[in-house]
């Protein structure tokens, strides 16, 4: 897995174009996936929520708009956080959403501080996935939940073949062209294709201390929403 410092520098480099590219390259479907994740948290009545790898704070802002009263977002890339902070302020959400620099593998919070922890498109970047998931479990209260949204690869013909073609060839070209950083958009398919998905990722969640792990494949398997509970 990539080193944290390389990942930090890469996201700092693409921060200014991140939001545009994110919605463009996913044709906006990521918004629907994010709404679904927030609904899961609301079903558990989560009020104090941590957004790990918050980036430019899209998920944290959505959670705030949907009525979750306290959200803390952490990320290693300060340029991503700076853009997120401006968005939070522009939308008048500064009393609800707090952003701070921190690594998933070393969260600066005491045990059991949050009702829920969420991550969107972040876990595959962790240098140490097991440690990041353990830390997320540590700061969750017993009975609280984790929700992880991550890209995955469709299983069946012809979506799988079309997706791989798009992901391996068009996306690095298009992303590189718009962001001016081809490496960053080559990194995306490389990490997605190498990342544990489905049942393998569920085993990682169990290994980190969660139970009641579930997965829901979205949009034909382009992304997967994983949820789990901290035993309590
Ligand atoms: C693809 S972006 C996702 C951002 C945001 N969650 C979203 O949904 O748009 C991945 C983010 O993970 C952050 N990141 C990578 N490794 C991290 C780590 N170990 N701890 C915290 N954040 C990390 C990067 O800086 C980047 O902002």
mmCIF file of N, CA, C and O and ligand atoms in Angstrom, residues 4 7-8 11 18 22 34 51-56 58-59 74-77 80 102-105 120-122 124-127, ligand 1:
data_model
loop_
_atom_site.group_PDB
_atom_site.id
_atom_site.type_symbol
_atom_site.label_atom_id
_atom_site.label_comp_id
_atom_site.label_asym_id
_atom_site.label_seq_id
_atom_site.Cartn_x
_atom_site.Cartn_y
_atom_site.Cartn_z
ATOM 1 N N UNK A 4 2.014 6.932 3.437
ATOM 2 C CA UNK A 4 1.153 8.062 3.810
ATOM 3 C C UNK A 4 1.638 9.387 3.229
ATOM 4 O O UNK A 4 0.849 10.190 2.739
ATOM 5 N N UNK A 7 0.830 9.739 -0.402
ATOM 6 C CA UNK A 7 -0.616 9.918 -0.580
ATOM 7 C C UNK A 7 -0.999 11.346 -0.196
ATOM 8 O O UNK A 7 -1.770 12.013 -0.897
ATOM 9 N N UNK A 8 -0.425 11.828 0.894
ATOM 10 C CA UNK A 8 -0.725 13.197 1.348
ATOM 11 C C UNK A 8 -0.341 14.212 0.273
ATOM 12 O O UNK A 8 -1.122 15.089 -0.092
ATOM 13 N N UNK A 11 -2.755 14.050 -2.787
ATOM 14 C CA UNK A 11 -4.055 14.713 -2.596
ATOM 15 C C UNK A 11 -3.889 16.221 -2.442
ATOM 16 O O UNK A 11 -4.755 16.983 -2.878
ATOM 17 N N UNK A 18 -10.240 18.417 -7.165
ATOM 18 C CA UNK A 18 -10.797 17.153 -6.679
ATOM 19 C C UNK A 18 -12.323 17.079 -6.823
ATOM 20 O O UNK A 18 -12.856 16.110 -7.358
ATOM 21 N N UNK A 22 -14.238 14.458 -9.125
ATOM 22 C CA UNK A 22 -14.966 13.435 -8.399
ATOM 23 C C UNK A 22 -16.361 13.245 -8.984
ATOM 24 O O UNK A 22 -16.772 12.130 -9.304
ATOM 25 N N UNK A 34 -23.614 8.391 -1.241
ATOM 26 C CA UNK A 34 -23.358 9.112 0.023
ATOM 27 C C UNK A 34 -24.649 9.282 0.826
ATOM 28 O O UNK A 34 -24.658 9.159 2.045
ATOM 29 N N UNK A 51 -15.877 11.564 10.530
ATOM 30 C CA UNK A 51 -15.689 11.286 9.097
ATOM 31 C C UNK A 51 -14.182 11.178 8.841
ATOM 32 O O UNK A 51 -13.474 12.175 8.824
ATOM 33 N N UNK A 52 -13.712 9.947 8.678
ATOM 34 C CA UNK A 52 -12.279 9.718 8.478
ATOM 35 C C UNK A 52 -11.943 9.884 6.997
ATOM 36 O O UNK A 52 -12.717 9.468 6.138
ATOM 37 N N UNK A 53 -10.781 10.475 6.708
ATOM 38 C CA UNK A 53 -10.373 10.775 5.329
ATOM 39 C C UNK A 53 -11.435 11.662 4.674
ATOM 40 O O UNK A 53 -11.877 11.404 3.559
ATOM 41 N N UNK A 54 -11.805 12.698 5.377
ATOM 42 C CA UNK A 54 -12.924 13.567 4.965
ATOM 43 C C UNK A 54 -12.649 14.326 3.674
ATOM 44 O O UNK A 54 -13.571 14.750 2.981
ATOM 45 N N UNK A 55 -11.370 14.512 3.333
ATOM 46 C CA UNK A 55 -11.021 15.197 2.084
ATOM 47 C C UNK A 55 -11.565 16.612 2.077
ATOM 48 O O UNK A 55 -11.285 17.416 2.978
ATOM 49 N N UNK A 56 -12.390 16.938 1.087
ATOM 50 C CA UNK A 56 -12.970 18.278 0.990
ATOM 51 C C UNK A 56 -14.336 18.332 1.696
ATOM 52 O O UNK A 56 -15.147 19.212 1.414
ATOM 53 N N UNK A 58 -17.179 16.646 1.726
ATOM 54 C CA UNK A 58 -18.508 16.441 1.119
ATOM 55 C C UNK A 58 -19.438 15.600 1.991
ATOM 56 O O UNK A 58 -20.612 15.931 2.148
ATOM 57 N N UNK A 59 -18.896 14.506 2.524
ATOM 58 C CA UNK A 59 -19.744 13.596 3.301
ATOM 59 C C UNK A 59 -20.128 14.244 4.637
ATOM 60 O O UNK A 59 -21.280 14.145 5.075
ATOM 61 N N UNK A 74 -11.558 14.297 9.689
ATOM 62 C CA UNK A 74 -10.088 14.313 9.753
ATOM 63 C C UNK A 74 -9.504 13.853 8.424
ATOM 64 O O UNK A 74 -10.111 13.047 7.711
ATOM 65 N N UNK A 75 -8.319 14.364 8.119
ATOM 66 C CA UNK A 75 -7.641 13.984 6.880
ATOM 67 C C UNK A 75 -6.157 14.326 7.036
ATOM 68 O O UNK A 75 -5.788 15.161 7.860
ATOM 69 N N UNK A 76 -5.328 13.666 6.206
ATOM 70 C CA UNK A 76 -3.890 13.959 6.261
ATOM 71 C C UNK A 76 -3.496 15.090 5.306
ATOM 72 O O UNK A 76 -2.418 15.641 5.432
ATOM 73 N N UNK A 77 -4.349 15.410 4.320
ATOM 74 C CA UNK A 77 -3.959 16.390 3.292
ATOM 75 C C UNK A 77 -4.541 17.765 3.635
ATOM 76 O O UNK A 77 -5.750 17.991 3.519
ATOM 77 N N UNK A 80 -6.714 19.627 1.026
ATOM 78 C CA UNK A 80 -8.087 19.106 0.919
ATOM 79 C C UNK A 80 -8.910 19.699 2.071
ATOM 80 O O UNK A 80 -10.037 20.181 1.867
ATOM 81 N N UNK A 102 -5.429 14.764 10.790
ATOM 82 C CA UNK A 102 -5.082 13.567 11.576
ATOM 83 C C UNK A 102 -5.037 12.370 10.646
ATOM 84 O O UNK A 102 -5.665 12.357 9.586
ATOM 85 N N UNK A 103 -4.277 11.374 11.092
ATOM 86 C CA UNK A 103 -4.154 10.104 10.348
ATOM 87 C C UNK A 103 -5.128 9.093 10.903
ATOM 88 O O UNK A 103 -5.262 8.976 12.127
ATOM 89 N N UNK A 104 -5.735 8.334 10.008
ATOM 90 C CA UNK A 104 -6.664 7.287 10.454
ATOM 91 C C UNK A 104 -5.987 6.328 11.425
ATOM 92 O O UNK A 104 -6.608 5.834 12.362
ATOM 93 N N UNK A 105 -4.705 6.084 11.194
ATOM 94 C CA UNK A 105 -4.004 5.085 11.997
ATOM 95 C C UNK A 105 -3.648 5.613 13.387
ATOM 96 O O UNK A 105 -3.143 4.859 14.230
ATOM 97 N N UNK A 120 -15.622 7.584 3.278
ATOM 98 C CA UNK A 120 -16.002 7.411 1.874
ATOM 99 C C UNK A 120 -14.744 7.475 1.021
ATOM 100 O O UNK A 120 -14.018 8.480 1.058
ATOM 101 N N UNK A 121 -14.488 6.441 0.293
ATOM 102 C CA UNK A 121 -13.373 6.368 -0.659
ATOM 103 C C UNK A 121 -12.040 6.704 0.006
ATOM 104 O O UNK A 121 -11.169 7.305 -0.609
ATOM 105 N N UNK A 122 -11.919 6.303 1.267
ATOM 106 C CA UNK A 122 -10.701 6.621 2.027
ATOM 107 C C UNK A 122 -9.903 5.393 2.442
ATOM 108 O O UNK A 122 -8.678 5.405 2.391
ATOM 109 N N UNK A 124 -9.033 2.621 1.229
ATOM 110 C CA UNK A 124 -8.043 1.965 0.357
ATOM 111 C C UNK A 124 -6.739 2.744 0.312
ATOM 112 O O UNK A 124 -5.727 2.243 -0.173
ATOM 113 N N UNK A 125 -6.760 3.979 0.828
ATOM 114 C CA UNK A 125 -5.529 4.775 0.852
ATOM 115 C C UNK A 125 -4.719 4.579 2.130
ATOM 116 O O UNK A 125 -3.584 5.035 2.198
ATOM 117 N N UNK A 126 -5.314 3.959 3.142
ATOM 118 C CA UNK A 126 -4.597 3.845 4.417
ATOM 119 C C UNK A 126 -3.318 3.059 4.215
ATOM 120 O O UNK A 126 -3.319 2.010 3.558
ATOM 121 N N UNK A 127 -2.268 3.531 4.830
ATOM 122 C CA UNK A 127 -1.005 2.784 4.749
ATOM 123 C C UNK A 127 -1.138 1.470 5.524
ATOM 124 O O UNK A 127 -0.637 0.442 5.103
HETATM 125 C C1 LIG B 1 -10.487 9.863 -2.513
HETATM 126 S S1 LIG B 1 -10.352 11.015 -1.205
HETATM 127 C C2 LIG B 1 -11.930 10.897 -0.437
HETATM 128 C C3 LIG B 1 -12.333 12.150 0.250
HETATM 129 C C4 LIG B 1 -13.771 12.199 0.790
HETATM 130 N N1 LIG B 1 -14.007 11.233 1.830
HETATM 131 C C5 LIG B 1 -14.789 12.060 -0.304
HETATM 132 O O1 LIG B 1 -15.649 11.211 -0.178
HETATM 133 O O2 LIG B 1 -14.733 12.809 -1.271
HETATM 134 C C6 LIG B 1 -9.305 10.170 -0.095
HETATM 135 C C7 LIG B 1 -8.822 11.012 1.088
HETATM 136 O O3 LIG B 1 -8.162 10.148 2.011
HETATM 137 C C8 LIG B 1 -7.156 10.891 2.647
HETATM 138 N N2 LIG B 1 -6.261 9.939 3.326
HETATM 139 C C9 LIG B 1 -5.444 9.039 2.754
HETATM 140 N N3 LIG B 1 -4.817 8.298 3.672
HETATM 141 C C10 LIG B 1 -5.266 8.733 4.878
HETATM 142 C C11 LIG B 1 -4.997 8.349 6.223
HETATM 143 N N4 LIG B 1 -4.131 7.375 6.491
HETATM 144 N N5 LIG B 1 -5.636 8.997 7.209
HETATM 145 C C12 LIG B 1 -6.516 10.002 6.930
HETATM 146 N N6 LIG B 1 -6.805 10.417 5.689
HETATM 147 C C13 LIG B 1 -6.194 9.782 4.663
HETATM 148 C C14 LIG B 1 -6.551 11.668 1.509
HETATM 149 O O4 LIG B 1 -5.781 12.753 1.936
HETATM 150 C C15 LIG B 1 -7.800 12.080 0.721
HETATM 151 O O5 LIG B 1 -8.285 13.340 1.118
#
